[in-house]
Tab-separated table of C-alpha atoms in Angstrom:
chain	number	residue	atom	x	y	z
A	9	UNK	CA	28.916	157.791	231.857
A	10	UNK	CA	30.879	154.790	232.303
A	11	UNK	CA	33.747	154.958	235.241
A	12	UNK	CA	36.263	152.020	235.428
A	13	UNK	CA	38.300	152.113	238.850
A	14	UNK	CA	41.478	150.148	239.174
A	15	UNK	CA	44.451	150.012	241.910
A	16	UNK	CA	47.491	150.142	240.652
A	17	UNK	CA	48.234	151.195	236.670
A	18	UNK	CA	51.324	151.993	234.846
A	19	UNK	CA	49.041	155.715	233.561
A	20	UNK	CA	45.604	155.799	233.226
A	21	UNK	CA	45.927	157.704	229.413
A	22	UNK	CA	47.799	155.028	228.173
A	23	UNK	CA	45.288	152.355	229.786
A	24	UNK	CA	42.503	153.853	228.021
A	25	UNK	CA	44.633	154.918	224.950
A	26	UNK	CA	44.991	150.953	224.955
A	27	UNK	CA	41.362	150.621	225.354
A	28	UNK	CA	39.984	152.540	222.147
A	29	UNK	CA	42.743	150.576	219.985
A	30	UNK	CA	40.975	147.412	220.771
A	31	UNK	CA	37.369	148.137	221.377
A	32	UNK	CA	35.016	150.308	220.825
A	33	UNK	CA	34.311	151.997	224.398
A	34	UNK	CA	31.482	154.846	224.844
A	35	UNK	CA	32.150	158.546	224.846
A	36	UNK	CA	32.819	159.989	228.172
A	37	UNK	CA	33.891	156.506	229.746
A	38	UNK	CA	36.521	157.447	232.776
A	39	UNK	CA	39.348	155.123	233.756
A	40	UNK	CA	40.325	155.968	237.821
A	41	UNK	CA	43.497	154.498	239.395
A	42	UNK	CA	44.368	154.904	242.885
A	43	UNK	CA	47.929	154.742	241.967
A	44	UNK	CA	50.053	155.217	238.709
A	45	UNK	CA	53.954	153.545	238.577
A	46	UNK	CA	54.267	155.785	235.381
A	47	UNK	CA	52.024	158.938	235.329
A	48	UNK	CA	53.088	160.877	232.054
A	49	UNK	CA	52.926	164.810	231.886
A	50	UNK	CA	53.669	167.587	229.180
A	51	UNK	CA	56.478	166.345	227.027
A	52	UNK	CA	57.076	162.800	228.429
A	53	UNK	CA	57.406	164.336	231.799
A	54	UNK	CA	56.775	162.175	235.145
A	55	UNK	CA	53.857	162.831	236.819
A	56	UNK	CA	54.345	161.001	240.343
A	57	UNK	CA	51.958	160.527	243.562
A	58	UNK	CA	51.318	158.684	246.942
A	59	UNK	CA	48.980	156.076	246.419
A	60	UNK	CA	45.495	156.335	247.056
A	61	UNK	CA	45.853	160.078	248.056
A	62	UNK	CA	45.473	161.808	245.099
A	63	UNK	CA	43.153	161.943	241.982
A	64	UNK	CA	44.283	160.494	239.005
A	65	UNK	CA	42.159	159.619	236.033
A	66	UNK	CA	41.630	159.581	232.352
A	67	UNK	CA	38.164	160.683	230.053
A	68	UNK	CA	37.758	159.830	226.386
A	69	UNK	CA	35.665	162.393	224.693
A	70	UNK	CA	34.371	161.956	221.017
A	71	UNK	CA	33.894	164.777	218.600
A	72	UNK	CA	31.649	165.073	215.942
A	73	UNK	CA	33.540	168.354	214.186
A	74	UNK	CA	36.252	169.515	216.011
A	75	UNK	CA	38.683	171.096	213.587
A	76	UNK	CA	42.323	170.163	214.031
A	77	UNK	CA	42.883	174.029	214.499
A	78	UNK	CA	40.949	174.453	217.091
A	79	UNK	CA	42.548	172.596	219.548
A	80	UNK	CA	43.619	175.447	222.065
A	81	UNK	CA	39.580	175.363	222.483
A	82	UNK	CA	39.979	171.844	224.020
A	83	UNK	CA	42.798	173.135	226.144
A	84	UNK	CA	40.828	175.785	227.613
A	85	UNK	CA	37.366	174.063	228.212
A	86	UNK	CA	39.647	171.108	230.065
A	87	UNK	CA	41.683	173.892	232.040
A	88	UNK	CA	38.488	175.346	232.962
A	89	UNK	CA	36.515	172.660	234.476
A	90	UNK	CA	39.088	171.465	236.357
A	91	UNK	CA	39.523	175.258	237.890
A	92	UNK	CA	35.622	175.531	238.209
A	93	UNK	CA	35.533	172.289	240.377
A	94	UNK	CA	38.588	173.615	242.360
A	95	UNK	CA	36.441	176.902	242.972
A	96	UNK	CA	33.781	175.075	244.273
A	97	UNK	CA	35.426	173.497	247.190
A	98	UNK	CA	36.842	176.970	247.856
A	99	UNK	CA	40.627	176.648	246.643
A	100	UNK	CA	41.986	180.138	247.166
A	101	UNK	CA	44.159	181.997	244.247
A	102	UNK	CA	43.089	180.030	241.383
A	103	UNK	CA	45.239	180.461	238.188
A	104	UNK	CA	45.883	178.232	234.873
A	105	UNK	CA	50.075	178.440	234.159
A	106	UNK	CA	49.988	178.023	230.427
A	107	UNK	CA	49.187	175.817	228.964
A	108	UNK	CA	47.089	173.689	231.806
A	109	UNK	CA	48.516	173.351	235.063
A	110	UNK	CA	46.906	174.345	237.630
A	111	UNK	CA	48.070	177.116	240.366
A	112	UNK	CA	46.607	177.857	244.275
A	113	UNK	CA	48.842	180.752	244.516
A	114	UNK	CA	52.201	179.969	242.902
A	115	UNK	CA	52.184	176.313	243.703
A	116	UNK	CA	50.738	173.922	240.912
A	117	UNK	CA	47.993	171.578	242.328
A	118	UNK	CA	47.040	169.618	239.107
A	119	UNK	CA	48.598	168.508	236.175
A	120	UNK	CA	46.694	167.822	232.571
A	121	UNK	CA	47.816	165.916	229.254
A	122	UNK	CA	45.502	165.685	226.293
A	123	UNK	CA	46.083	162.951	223.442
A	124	UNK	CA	44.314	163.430	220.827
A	125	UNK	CA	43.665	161.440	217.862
A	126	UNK	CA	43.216	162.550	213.805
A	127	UNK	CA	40.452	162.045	211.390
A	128	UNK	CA	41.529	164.303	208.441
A	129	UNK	CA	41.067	167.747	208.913
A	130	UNK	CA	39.499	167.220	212.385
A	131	UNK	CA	40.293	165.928	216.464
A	132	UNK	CA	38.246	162.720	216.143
A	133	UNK	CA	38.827	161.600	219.902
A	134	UNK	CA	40.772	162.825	222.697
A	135	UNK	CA	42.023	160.841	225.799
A	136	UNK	CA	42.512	163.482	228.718
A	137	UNK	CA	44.328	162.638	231.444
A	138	UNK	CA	44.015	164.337	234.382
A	139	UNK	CA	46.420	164.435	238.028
A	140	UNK	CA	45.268	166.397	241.355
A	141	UNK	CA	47.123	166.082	244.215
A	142	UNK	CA	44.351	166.230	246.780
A	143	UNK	CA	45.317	164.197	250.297
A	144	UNK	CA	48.858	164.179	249.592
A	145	UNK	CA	50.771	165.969	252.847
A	146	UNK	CA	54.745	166.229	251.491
A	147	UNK	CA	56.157	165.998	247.867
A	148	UNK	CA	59.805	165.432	246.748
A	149	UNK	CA	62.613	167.892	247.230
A	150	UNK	CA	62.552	168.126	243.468
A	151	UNK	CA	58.708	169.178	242.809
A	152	UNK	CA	59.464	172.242	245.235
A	153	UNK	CA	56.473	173.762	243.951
A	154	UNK	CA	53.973	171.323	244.399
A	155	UNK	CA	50.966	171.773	246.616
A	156	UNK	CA	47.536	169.596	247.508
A	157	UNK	CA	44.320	170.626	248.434
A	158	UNK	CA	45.169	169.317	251.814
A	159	UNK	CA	47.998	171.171	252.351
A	160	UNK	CA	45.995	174.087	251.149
A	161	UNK	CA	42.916	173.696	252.987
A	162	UNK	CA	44.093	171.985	256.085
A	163	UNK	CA	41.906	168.934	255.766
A	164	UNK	CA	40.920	165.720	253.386
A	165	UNK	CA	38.686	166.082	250.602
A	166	UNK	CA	36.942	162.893	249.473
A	167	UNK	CA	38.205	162.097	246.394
A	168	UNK	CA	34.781	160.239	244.590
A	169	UNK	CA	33.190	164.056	245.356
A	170	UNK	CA	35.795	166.088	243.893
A	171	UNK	CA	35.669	163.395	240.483
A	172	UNK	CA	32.317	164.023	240.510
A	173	UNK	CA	32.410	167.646	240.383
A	174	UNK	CA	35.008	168.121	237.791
A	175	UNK	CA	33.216	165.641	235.790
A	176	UNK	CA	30.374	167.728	235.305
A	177	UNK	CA	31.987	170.717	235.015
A	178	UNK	CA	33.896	169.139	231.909
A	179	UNK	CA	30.187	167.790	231.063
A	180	UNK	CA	29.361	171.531	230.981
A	181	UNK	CA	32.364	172.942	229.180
A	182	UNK	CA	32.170	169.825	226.660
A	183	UNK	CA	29.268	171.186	225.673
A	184	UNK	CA	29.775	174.642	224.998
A	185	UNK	CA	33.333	173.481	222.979
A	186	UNK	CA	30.408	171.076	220.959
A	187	UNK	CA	28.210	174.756	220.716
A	188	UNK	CA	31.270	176.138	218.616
A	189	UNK	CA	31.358	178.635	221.600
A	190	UNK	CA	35.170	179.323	221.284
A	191	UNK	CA	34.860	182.843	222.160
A	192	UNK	CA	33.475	182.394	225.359
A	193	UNK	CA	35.982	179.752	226.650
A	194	UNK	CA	38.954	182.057	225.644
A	195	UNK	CA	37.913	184.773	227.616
A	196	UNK	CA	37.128	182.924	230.427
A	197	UNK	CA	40.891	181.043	229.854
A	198	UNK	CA	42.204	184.389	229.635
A	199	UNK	CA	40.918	186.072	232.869
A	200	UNK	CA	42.377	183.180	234.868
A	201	UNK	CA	45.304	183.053	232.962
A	202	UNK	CA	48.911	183.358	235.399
A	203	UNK	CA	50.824	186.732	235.453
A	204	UNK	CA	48.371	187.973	232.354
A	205	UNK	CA	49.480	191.222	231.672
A	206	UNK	CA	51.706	191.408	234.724
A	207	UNK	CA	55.498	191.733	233.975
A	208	UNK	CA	57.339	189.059	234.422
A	209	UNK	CA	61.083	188.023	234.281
A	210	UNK	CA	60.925	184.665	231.820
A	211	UNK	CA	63.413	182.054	230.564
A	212	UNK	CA	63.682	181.029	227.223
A	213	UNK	CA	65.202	177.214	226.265
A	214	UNK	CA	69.157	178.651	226.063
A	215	UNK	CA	68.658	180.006	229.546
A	216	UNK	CA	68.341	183.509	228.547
A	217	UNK	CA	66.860	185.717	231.053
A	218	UNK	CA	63.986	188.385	229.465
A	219	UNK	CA	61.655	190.780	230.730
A	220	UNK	CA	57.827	190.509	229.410
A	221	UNK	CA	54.334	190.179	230.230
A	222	UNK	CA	51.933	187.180	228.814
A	223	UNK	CA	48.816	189.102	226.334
A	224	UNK	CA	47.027	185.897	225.261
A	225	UNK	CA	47.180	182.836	223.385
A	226	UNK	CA	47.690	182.577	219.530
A	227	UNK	CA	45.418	181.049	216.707
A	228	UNK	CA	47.845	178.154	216.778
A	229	UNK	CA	48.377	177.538	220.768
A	230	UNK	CA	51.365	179.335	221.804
A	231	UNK	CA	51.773	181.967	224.157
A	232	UNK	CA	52.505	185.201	223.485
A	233	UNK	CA	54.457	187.496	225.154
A	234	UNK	CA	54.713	191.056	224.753
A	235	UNK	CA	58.512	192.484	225.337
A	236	UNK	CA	59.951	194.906	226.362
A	237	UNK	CA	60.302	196.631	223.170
A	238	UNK	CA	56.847	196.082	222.609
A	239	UNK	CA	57.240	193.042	220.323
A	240	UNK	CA	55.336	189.979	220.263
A	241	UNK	CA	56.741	186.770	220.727
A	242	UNK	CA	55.534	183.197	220.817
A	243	UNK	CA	56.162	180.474	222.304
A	244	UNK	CA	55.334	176.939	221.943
A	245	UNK	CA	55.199	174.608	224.947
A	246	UNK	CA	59.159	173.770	227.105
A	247	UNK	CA	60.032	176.920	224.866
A	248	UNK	CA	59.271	179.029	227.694
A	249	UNK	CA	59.655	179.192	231.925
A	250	UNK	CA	58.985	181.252	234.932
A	251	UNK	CA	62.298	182.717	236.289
A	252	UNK	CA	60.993	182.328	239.093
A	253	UNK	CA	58.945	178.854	239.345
């Protein structure tokens, strides 16, 4: 493993997205920053932090035969090992908000985007980027649900640890995704999976309130929701919100 640690970047993905276009670089290399001036999220979204608080980095993974429609399998075993590290320094309330944020109760501690790149048929590469806010103590007016592990614990977390434990959990994970073991990460998505089965008021992209409760994930990635009328919809990512989040 290979770990690159810089100061200040405009986003670690596109760093090592810039990386791979130039060189050949080895699989599981890991670009750290201390700070980002343009951390990208879901959808083009911001993804913004104090310097030097917080955990931001980036992991390109190679894949031998990882078909194209199999990609909610990546999802999951990155979810996962993020949650599983979390665990292990005893965050409380532990939930993945589809598709891969991660939740301490209702407030969303880390944020994930996966790039991935195309070989025919298959997901030859994937750059995973990767955002925990760990030491951080307030947040913008605007993320009103954002939390840390500080202000969830009460106390700093060194941040070299914590990279080191989520890197081997996605170590782990990796492997199991490699092992064609897609049954096994889907449950284990599933029983952390936020408001599973619970009903839930939702909001669709036109702002129309609906009543439903989240059953799973489809073949292709969305989530379905099960209505009141005990139809199945999906949903593919922005499509869908909390009411209440």
């Amino acid at each position: 493993m290979k770990i690159i640690k810089l100061n200040a970047i405009d986003s670690t993905n596109t760093f090592l997205k810039d990386m791979v276009s130039k060189m050949s670089i080895d699989d599981f290399t890991v670009v750290v920053a201390k700070t980002q001036t343009k951390g990208r999220g879901q959808m083009n979204s911001e993804w913004v932090v104090e310097e030097g608080k917080n955990l931001t980095f980036s992991v390109f993974c190679r894949f031998e035969a990882l078909r194209i429609e199999n990609h909610k399998y990546l999802n999951f075993c990155v979810s996962l090992s993020v949650l599983e590290a979390l665990k292990e320094i005893e965050i409380p309330n532990l939930a993945v908000k589809w598709p891969n944020d991660i939740l301490s109760g209702n407030k969303k501690i880390v944020g994930i985007l996966i790039e991935n790149s195309l070989k025919g048929s298959n997901i030859s590469s994937s750059v995973i980027g990767i955002g925990i806010n760990v030491n951080q103590g307030v947040f913008s007016e605007k993320l009103p649900n954002a939390s840390s592990i500080k202000m969830i614990l009460n106390k700093e977390t060194d941040l070299d640890t914590l990279l080191e434990i989520v890197l081997f959990k996605l170590k782990e994970n990796l492997e199991l995704l490699e092992k064609n073991e897609y049954q096994l990460l889907e449950e284990n998505y599933l029983k952390v999976l936020y408001k599973k089965n619970v009903p839930t008021m939702f909001k669709n992209n036109q702002n129309i309130l609906f009543m439903g409760k989240i059953i799973g994930v489809s073949e292709n990635g969305n989530l379905q929701i099960e209505l009141e009328d005990e139809t199945i919809q999906e949903f593919g990512l922005k499509e869908v919100s909390f009411a209440n989040l």
